[in-house]
C-alpha cells in the first residue's frame, strides 16, 4: 500500500497542482433538464427529491452526460438542500418555482432541528448512489461529491426559498450575529458529516458550492463564507488527507484570492465575472483554478462561444487548470453546443 502515489486521473492530477496532458473538463449541472434522457428519468421518478433519493435512477442520470460527452468527472446527482431535509426541515421542489422550505428565522427554529448524527441514516440512499457510481464509472473518470456551503444553504433555510438579495438570512445575520452563527456552526458540522460519508462511499474529490457568497459585505464574507469553508477544509483534510477539495465562492470578486489561500482549498472554481488574466496572475499561482465560461455563451453557441472559450484556454491552459462553466448549465442549452465545447477543450493544445 502506498499513500503517496501520484494520481493518474487527469482531474486529480490538475488538483494536485500538476500540468496535465490535455485539459480536464466537466460542467456544473451537467446532469439535468437540457438532456432529453434526463427529462425521461425525471418524469418516471416523480418529484425531484424522489429522484435524488432513488440510487439506481440517480446513478443513471449522473452517468448520462458522461456517456454522451465523455467528461473527465462525474458529479454525484443530488442537491445542496438534502442537508436541511436530513436535519428535519421539510424541503419540497415546486414545479417552476424551485425549492420551498418552512423558514427558520430564529434560535427557537434551530432548536427543532434533528441532530447531525441522524444525517447518515436519512441520506443513506445518497451514499448508496455514490458507491454504485464508484463501481460503474469508467476508470479515467473522477467521481466528485459535493455540498452547499453553510452560508448558501442558510439562505434557503432562513428565506424558505430562493431570493434575489438573500434578505431574510442577512436580516438575521445582522440583527443577531451570535444566534445566526449557531446555524452556520450546525451547518459546518453537518457538511463535514455529509462530505465524509460521500468520501467513505467512494467520492474522490469534493466541491463546496457557495452560490451566494458574493452578496456578503467583506466582514460578513470573512465570518460566514471564508471561516466556515476553512473549518470544513481543515477537518476534511485531517480525516481524508488524499481527497482534494474545490471551493466555489461565487461572486467573491477580489476576496477570491484570500478565500483560496486561507481556506486551503486545492482548487478554486471561478464564476463568470472573473477575468482569466487576473485569475492567472493572482489565483493560479496558489493552485488549480476551474472555470469559467458564461453558461449563456453555451446556450448561444457559435463563434462567440468558441472565441471566449479559446480565450480562457489560452490564458489559463498552462495549468493547473480544469475547464468548466462560470455557473451551472441552464435548461434551454442545446446539447449539441455542449458536445462542441467539450470537443474544443479536448482538442486544444497549449
Ligand atoms: O449535475 C450536477 O451539477 C449535479 C447535481 C446538482 C443539482 N443541484 C441538481 C439539480 C448540484 C451540484 C446542485 C447544486 C445546487 N442546488 C446549488 C449550488 C449550485 C448552483 O447552481 O448555484 C443550489 C443553489 C441548489 C438549490 C437548487 N436546486 C435550486 C435553487 C433549484 C431550482 C432551480 C432549478 O434549476 O430548477 C434546484 C433544483 C435542481 N437541482 C435541479 C437539478 C438538476 C432541477 C430540478 C428538476 O429536475 O426539476
PDB file of N, CA and C in Angstrom, residues 72-139:
ATOM      1  N   UNK A  72     -14.473  14.407 -17.994  1.00  0.00           N
ATOM      2  CA  UNK A  72     -13.433  13.818 -17.138  1.00  0.00           C
ATOM      3  C   UNK A  72     -13.889  13.606 -15.709  1.00  0.00           C
ATOM      4  N   UNK A  73     -15.028  14.197 -15.338  1.00  0.00           N
ATOM      5  CA  UNK A  73     -15.539  13.997 -13.980  1.00  0.00           C
ATOM      6  C   UNK A  73     -17.046  13.826 -14.025  1.00  0.00           C
ATOM      7  N   UNK A  74     -17.540  13.027 -13.084  1.00  0.00           N
ATOM      8  CA  UNK A  74     -18.981  12.888 -12.867  1.00  0.00           C
ATOM      9  C   UNK A  74     -19.259  13.501 -11.513  1.00  0.00           C
ATOM     10  N   UNK A  75     -20.285  14.378 -11.443  1.00  0.00           N
ATOM     11  CA  UNK A  75     -20.666  14.902 -10.136  1.00  0.00           C
ATOM     12  C   UNK A  75     -21.917  14.171  -9.687  1.00  0.00           C
ATOM     13  N   UNK A  76     -21.856  13.679  -8.461  1.00  0.00           N
ATOM     14  CA  UNK A  76     -22.994  12.984  -7.849  1.00  0.00           C
ATOM     15  C   UNK A  76     -24.284  13.739  -8.151  1.00  0.00           C
ATOM     16  N   UNK A  77     -25.330  13.043  -8.573  1.00  0.00           N
ATOM     17  CA  UNK A  77     -26.612  13.708  -8.753  1.00  0.00           C
ATOM     18  C   UNK A  77     -27.327  13.765  -7.411  1.00  0.00           C
ATOM     19  N   UNK A  78     -27.494  14.973  -6.898  1.00  0.00           N
ATOM     20  CA  UNK A  78     -28.152  15.193  -5.610  1.00  0.00           C
ATOM     21  C   UNK A  78     -28.464  16.683  -5.553  1.00  0.00           C
ATOM     22  N   UNK A  79     -28.598  17.247  -4.376  1.00  0.00           N
ATOM     23  CA  UNK A  79     -28.807  18.688  -4.267  1.00  0.00           C
ATOM     24  C   UNK A  79     -28.227  19.179  -2.944  1.00  0.00           C
ATOM     25  N   UNK A  80     -27.905  20.469  -2.891  1.00  0.00           N
ATOM     26  CA  UNK A  80     -27.364  21.013  -1.643  1.00  0.00           C
ATOM     27  C   UNK A  80     -28.423  21.007  -0.539  1.00  0.00           C
ATOM     28  N   UNK A  81     -29.710  20.959  -0.911  1.00  0.00           N
ATOM     29  CA  UNK A  81     -30.763  21.075   0.105  1.00  0.00           C
ATOM     30  C   UNK A  81     -31.162  19.740   0.722  1.00  0.00           C
ATOM     31  N   UNK A  82     -30.474  18.650   0.377  1.00  0.00           N
ATOM     32  CA  UNK A  82     -30.726  17.388   1.091  1.00  0.00           C
ATOM     33  C   UNK A  82     -30.231  17.493   2.538  1.00  0.00           C
ATOM     34  N   UNK A  83     -29.305  18.414   2.812  1.00  0.00           N
ATOM     35  CA  UNK A  83     -28.806  18.549   4.191  1.00  0.00           C
ATOM     36  C   UNK A  83     -29.881  19.111   5.131  1.00  0.00           C
ATOM     37  N   UNK A  84     -30.504  20.267   4.810  1.00  0.00           N
ATOM     38  CA  UNK A  84     -31.622  20.676   5.675  1.00  0.00           C
ATOM     39  C   UNK A  84     -32.743  19.635   5.726  1.00  0.00           C
ATOM     40  N   UNK A  85     -33.005  18.973   4.622  1.00  0.00           N
ATOM     41  CA  UNK A  85     -34.031  17.927   4.612  1.00  0.00           C
ATOM     42  C   UNK A  85     -33.674  16.855   5.648  1.00  0.00           C
ATOM     43  N   UNK A  86     -32.397  16.463   5.682  1.00  0.00           N
ATOM     44  CA  UNK A  86     -31.955  15.414   6.610  1.00  0.00           C
ATOM     45  C   UNK A  86     -31.954  15.910   8.060  1.00  0.00           C
ATOM     46  N   UNK A  87     -31.841  17.226   8.239  1.00  0.00           N
ATOM     47  CA  UNK A  87     -31.877  17.781   9.600  1.00  0.00           C
ATOM     48  C   UNK A  87     -33.314  17.961  10.085  1.00  0.00           C
ATOM     49  N   UNK A  88     -34.282  17.628   9.220  1.00  0.00           N
ATOM     50  CA  UNK A  88     -35.678  17.665   9.650  1.00  0.00           C
ATOM     51  C   UNK A  88     -36.436  18.917   9.235  1.00  0.00           C
ATOM     52  N   UNK A  89     -35.810  19.774   8.403  1.00  0.00           N
ATOM     53  CA  UNK A  89     -36.552  20.927   7.878  1.00  0.00           C
ATOM     54  C   UNK A  89     -37.139  20.505   6.541  1.00  0.00           C
ATOM     55  N   UNK A  90     -38.434  20.393   6.477  1.00  0.00           N
ATOM     56  CA  UNK A  90     -39.037  19.849   5.263  1.00  0.00           C
ATOM     57  C   UNK A  90     -38.709  20.680   4.029  1.00  0.00           C
ATOM     58  N   UNK A  91     -38.228  20.008   2.972  1.00  0.00           N
ATOM     59  CA  UNK A  91     -37.884  20.666   1.714  1.00  0.00           C
ATOM     60  C   UNK A  91     -38.768  20.094   0.616  1.00  0.00           C
ATOM     61  N   UNK A  92     -39.327  20.960  -0.223  1.00  0.00           N
ATOM     62  CA  UNK A  92     -40.057  20.488  -1.402  1.00  0.00           C
ATOM     63  C   UNK A  92     -39.565  21.283  -2.603  1.00  0.00           C
ATOM     64  N   UNK A  93     -39.555  20.653  -3.774  1.00  0.00           N
ATOM     65  CA  UNK A  93     -39.214  21.369  -5.000  1.00  0.00           C
ATOM     66  C   UNK A  93     -40.495  21.518  -5.798  1.00  0.00           C
ATOM     67  N   UNK A  94     -40.957  22.757  -5.923  1.00  0.00           N
ATOM     68  CA  UNK A  94     -42.213  23.010  -6.636  1.00  0.00           C
ATOM     69  C   UNK A  94     -41.908  23.296  -8.099  1.00  0.00           C
ATOM     70  N   UNK A  95     -42.675  22.675  -8.960  1.00  0.00           N
ATOM     71  CA  UNK A  95     -42.530  22.830 -10.409  1.00  0.00           C
ATOM     72  C   UNK A  95     -42.550  24.316 -10.786  1.00  0.00           C
ATOM     73  N   UNK A  96     -41.536  24.762 -11.486  1.00  0.00           N
ATOM     74  CA  UNK A  96     -41.493  26.150 -11.957  1.00  0.00           C
ATOM     75  C   UNK A  96     -41.228  27.175 -10.868  1.00  0.00           C
ATOM     76  N   UNK A  97     -40.976  26.723  -9.642  1.00  0.00           N
ATOM     77  CA  UNK A  97     -40.815  27.644  -8.522  1.00  0.00           C
ATOM     78  C   UNK A  97     -39.486  27.437  -7.808  1.00  0.00           C
ATOM     79  N   UNK A  98     -38.949  26.221  -7.884  1.00  0.00           N
ATOM     80  CA  UNK A  98     -37.713  25.931  -7.152  1.00  0.00           C
ATOM     81  C   UNK A  98     -38.018  25.431  -5.752  1.00  0.00           C
ATOM     82  N   UNK A  99     -36.982  25.458  -4.889  1.00  0.00           N
ATOM     83  CA  UNK A  99     -37.141  24.876  -3.548  1.00  0.00           C
ATOM     84  C   UNK A  99     -38.013  25.717  -2.624  1.00  0.00           C
ATOM     85  N   UNK A 100     -38.808  25.036  -1.808  1.00  0.00           N
ATOM     86  CA  UNK A 100     -39.634  25.705  -0.800  1.00  0.00           C
ATOM     87  C   UNK A 100     -39.428  24.988   0.537  1.00  0.00           C
ATOM     88  N   UNK A 101     -39.072  25.745   1.561  1.00  0.00           N
ATOM     89  CA  UNK A 101     -38.830  25.188   2.893  1.00  0.00           C
ATOM     90  C   UNK A 101     -39.645  25.974   3.911  1.00  0.00           C
ATOM     91  N   UNK A 102     -39.908  25.350   5.063  1.00  0.00           N
ATOM     92  CA  UNK A 102     -40.554  26.086   6.143  1.00  0.00           C
ATOM     93  C   UNK A 102     -39.470  26.920   6.815  1.00  0.00           C
ATOM     94  N   UNK A 103     -39.574  28.231   6.673  1.00  0.00           N
ATOM     95  CA  UNK A 103     -38.458  29.097   7.071  1.00  0.00           C
ATOM     96  C   UNK A 103     -38.131  29.021   8.566  1.00  0.00           C
ATOM     97  N   UNK A 104     -36.823  29.037   8.847  1.00  0.00           N
ATOM     98  CA  UNK A 104     -36.326  29.109  10.230  1.00  0.00           C
ATOM     99  C   UNK A 104     -35.666  30.459  10.378  1.00  0.00           C
ATOM    100  N   UNK A 105     -36.176  31.307  11.275  1.00  0.00           N
ATOM    101  CA  UNK A 105     -35.647  32.682  11.321  1.00  0.00           C
ATOM    102  C   UNK A 105     -35.073  33.063  12.673  1.00  0.00           C
ATOM    103  N   UNK A 106     -35.062  32.123  13.630  1.00  0.00           N
ATOM    104  CA  UNK A 106     -34.509  32.452  14.948  1.00  0.00           C
ATOM    105  C   UNK A 106     -34.039  31.190  15.664  1.00  0.00           C
ATOM    106  N   UNK A 107     -33.504  31.374  16.843  1.00  0.00           N
ATOM    107  CA  UNK A 107     -32.910  30.246  17.560  1.00  0.00           C
ATOM    108  C   UNK A 107     -33.936  29.194  17.968  1.00  0.00           C
ATOM    109  N   UNK A 108     -35.185  29.621  18.178  1.00  0.00           N
ATOM    110  CA  UNK A 108     -36.212  28.642  18.532  1.00  0.00           C
ATOM    111  C   UNK A 108     -36.404  27.660  17.375  1.00  0.00           C
ATOM    112  N   UNK A 109     -36.366  28.178  16.155  1.00  0.00           N
ATOM    113  CA  UNK A 109     -36.491  27.316  14.972  1.00  0.00           C
ATOM    114  C   UNK A 109     -35.323  26.348  14.867  1.00  0.00           C
ATOM    115  N   UNK A 110     -34.162  26.818  15.238  1.00  0.00           N
ATOM    116  CA  UNK A 110     -32.960  25.966  15.205  1.00  0.00           C
ATOM    117  C   UNK A 110     -33.079  24.779  16.148  1.00  0.00           C
ATOM    118  N   UNK A 111     -33.662  25.038  17.300  1.00  0.00           N
ATOM    119  CA  UNK A 111     -33.758  24.013  18.343  1.00  0.00           C
ATOM    120  C   UNK A 111     -34.583  22.821  17.867  1.00  0.00           C
ATOM    121  N   UNK A 112     -35.468  23.062  16.897  1.00  0.00           N
ATOM    122  CA  UNK A 112     -36.335  21.978  16.423  1.00  0.00           C
ATOM    123  C   UNK A 112     -35.619  21.039  15.440  1.00  0.00           C
ATOM    124  N   UNK A 113     -34.424  21.423  14.995  1.00  0.00           N
ATOM    125  CA  UNK A 113     -33.725  20.581  14.008  1.00  0.00           C
ATOM    126  C   UNK A 113     -33.104  19.351  14.673  1.00  0.00           C
ATOM    127  N   UNK A 114     -33.095  18.259  13.915  1.00  0.00           N
ATOM    128  CA  UNK A 114     -32.563  16.997  14.439  1.00  0.00           C
ATOM    129  C   UNK A 114     -31.056  17.025  14.544  1.00  0.00           C
ATOM    130  N   UNK A 115     -30.449  16.033  15.203  1.00  0.00           N
ATOM    131  CA  UNK A 115     -29.007  16.021  15.391  1.00  0.00           C
ATOM    132  C   UNK A 115     -28.268  15.675  14.098  1.00  0.00           C
ATOM    133  N   UNK A 116     -27.051  16.200  13.997  1.00  0.00           N
ATOM    134  CA  UNK A 116     -26.198  15.936  12.840  1.00  0.00           C
ATOM    135  C   UNK A 116     -25.950  14.438  12.665  1.00  0.00           C
ATOM    136  N   UNK A 117     -25.941  13.726  13.770  1.00  0.00           N
ATOM    137  CA  UNK A 117     -25.670  12.278  13.692  1.00  0.00           C
ATOM    138  C   UNK A 117     -26.770  11.526  12.934  1.00  0.00           C
ATOM    139  N   UNK A 118     -27.939  12.153  12.744  1.00  0.00           N
ATOM    140  CA  UNK A 118     -29.029  11.481  12.019  1.00  0.00           C
ATOM    141  C   UNK A 118     -28.870  11.536  10.507  1.00  0.00           C
ATOM    142  N   UNK A 119     -27.922  12.361  10.025  1.00  0.00           N
ATOM    143  CA  UNK A 119     -27.772  12.582   8.589  1.00  0.00           C
ATOM    144  C   UNK A 119     -27.453  11.290   7.835  1.00  0.00           C
ATOM    145  N   UNK A 120     -26.567  10.493   8.404  1.00  0.00           N
ATOM    146  CA  UNK A 120     -26.115   9.302   7.681  1.00  0.00           C
ATOM    147  C   UNK A 120     -27.245   8.344   7.374  1.00  0.00           C
ATOM    148  N   UNK A 121     -28.157   8.214   8.330  1.00  0.00           N
ATOM    149  CA  UNK A 121     -29.265   7.288   8.095  1.00  0.00           C
ATOM    150  C   UNK A 121     -30.247   7.872   7.081  1.00  0.00           C
ATOM    151  N   UNK A 122     -30.591   9.128   7.276  1.00  0.00           N
ATOM    152  CA  UNK A 122     -31.562   9.776   6.386  1.00  0.00           C
ATOM    153  C   UNK A 122     -31.025   9.853   4.944  1.00  0.00           C
ATOM    154  N   UNK A 123     -29.732  10.095   4.800  1.00  0.00           N
ATOM    155  CA  UNK A 123     -29.175  10.250   3.452  1.00  0.00           C
ATOM    156  C   UNK A 123     -28.493   8.973   2.933  1.00  0.00           C
ATOM    157  N   UNK A 124     -28.797   7.850   3.564  1.00  0.00           N
ATOM    158  CA  UNK A 124     -28.205   6.576   3.115  1.00  0.00           C
ATOM    159  C   UNK A 124     -28.386   6.341   1.609  1.00  0.00           C
ATOM    160  N   UNK A 125     -29.559   6.678   1.007  1.00  0.00           N
ATOM    161  CA  UNK A 125     -29.704   6.465  -0.442  1.00  0.00           C
ATOM    162  C   UNK A 125     -28.716   7.288  -1.264  1.00  0.00           C
ATOM    163  N   UNK A 126     -28.367   8.488  -0.773  1.00  0.00           N
ATOM    164  CA  UNK A 126     -27.398   9.324  -1.498  1.00  0.00           C
ATOM    165  C   UNK A 126     -26.025   8.645  -1.486  1.00  0.00           C
ATOM    166  N   UNK A 127     -25.647   8.097  -0.323  1.00  0.00           N
ATOM    167  CA  UNK A 127     -24.338   7.446  -0.231  1.00  0.00           C
ATOM    168  C   UNK A 127     -24.325   6.141  -1.027  1.00  0.00           C
ATOM    169  N   UNK A 128     -25.510   5.514  -1.130  1.00  0.00           N
ATOM    170  CA  UNK A 128     -25.577   4.316  -1.972  1.00  0.00           C
ATOM    171  C   UNK A 128     -25.374   4.689  -3.443  1.00  0.00           C
ATOM    172  N   UNK A 129     -25.904   5.827  -3.847  1.00  0.00           N
ATOM    173  CA  UNK A 129     -25.667   6.303  -5.217  1.00  0.00           C
ATOM    174  C   UNK A 129     -24.169   6.475  -5.456  1.00  0.00           C
ATOM    175  N   UNK A 130     -23.477   7.059  -4.484  1.00  0.00           N
ATOM    176  CA  UNK A 130     -22.024   7.261  -4.619  1.00  0.00           C
ATOM    177  C   UNK A 130     -21.327   5.912  -4.778  1.00  0.00           C
ATOM    178  N   UNK A 131     -21.681   4.940  -3.968  1.00  0.00           N
ATOM    179  CA  UNK A 131     -20.933   3.673  -4.070  1.00  0.00           C
ATOM    180  C   UNK A 131     -21.266   2.939  -5.359  1.00  0.00           C
ATOM    181  N   UNK A 132     -22.496   3.068  -5.850  1.00  0.00           N
ATOM    182  CA  UNK A 132     -22.807   2.472  -7.153  1.00  0.00           C
ATOM    183  C   UNK A 132     -21.967   3.129  -8.248  1.00  0.00           C
ATOM    184  N   UNK A 133     -21.869   4.456  -8.205  1.00  0.00           N
ATOM    185  CA  UNK A 133     -21.100   5.176  -9.221  1.00  0.00           C
ATOM    186  C   UNK A 133     -19.624   4.817  -9.157  1.00  0.00           C
ATOM    187  N   UNK A 134     -19.151   4.645  -7.957  1.00  0.00           N
ATOM    188  CA  UNK A 134     -17.748   4.314  -7.774  1.00  0.00           C
ATOM    189  C   UNK A 134     -17.422   3.002  -8.478  1.00  0.00           C
ATOM    190  N   UNK A 135     -18.405   2.109  -8.552  1.00  0.00           N
ATOM    191  CA  UNK A 135     -18.205   0.832  -9.246  1.00  0.00           C
ATOM    192  C   UNK A 135     -18.471   0.939 -10.750  1.00  0.00           C
ATOM    193  N   UNK A 136     -19.401   1.820 -11.159  1.00  0.00           N
ATOM    194  CA  UNK A 136     -19.832   1.789 -12.562  1.00  0.00           C
ATOM    195  C   UNK A 136     -19.143   2.809 -13.468  1.00  0.00           C
ATOM    196  N   UNK A 137     -18.484   3.803 -12.906  1.00  0.00           N
ATOM    197  CA  UNK A 137     -17.866   4.827 -13.758  1.00  0.00           C
ATOM    198  C   UNK A 137     -16.648   4.287 -14.508  1.00  0.00           C
ATOM    199  N   UNK A 138     -16.416   4.760 -15.732  1.00  0.00           N
ATOM    200  CA  UNK A 138     -15.180   4.415 -16.435  1.00  0.00           C
ATOM    201  C   UNK A 138     -13.976   4.801 -15.569  1.00  0.00           C
ATOM    202  N   UNK A 139     -12.901   4.033 -15.639  1.00  0.00           N
ATOM    203  CA  UNK A 139     -11.796   4.222 -14.673  1.00  0.00           C
ATOM    204  C   UNK A 139     -11.084   5.566 -14.790  1.00  0.00           C
TER     205      UNK A 139
END
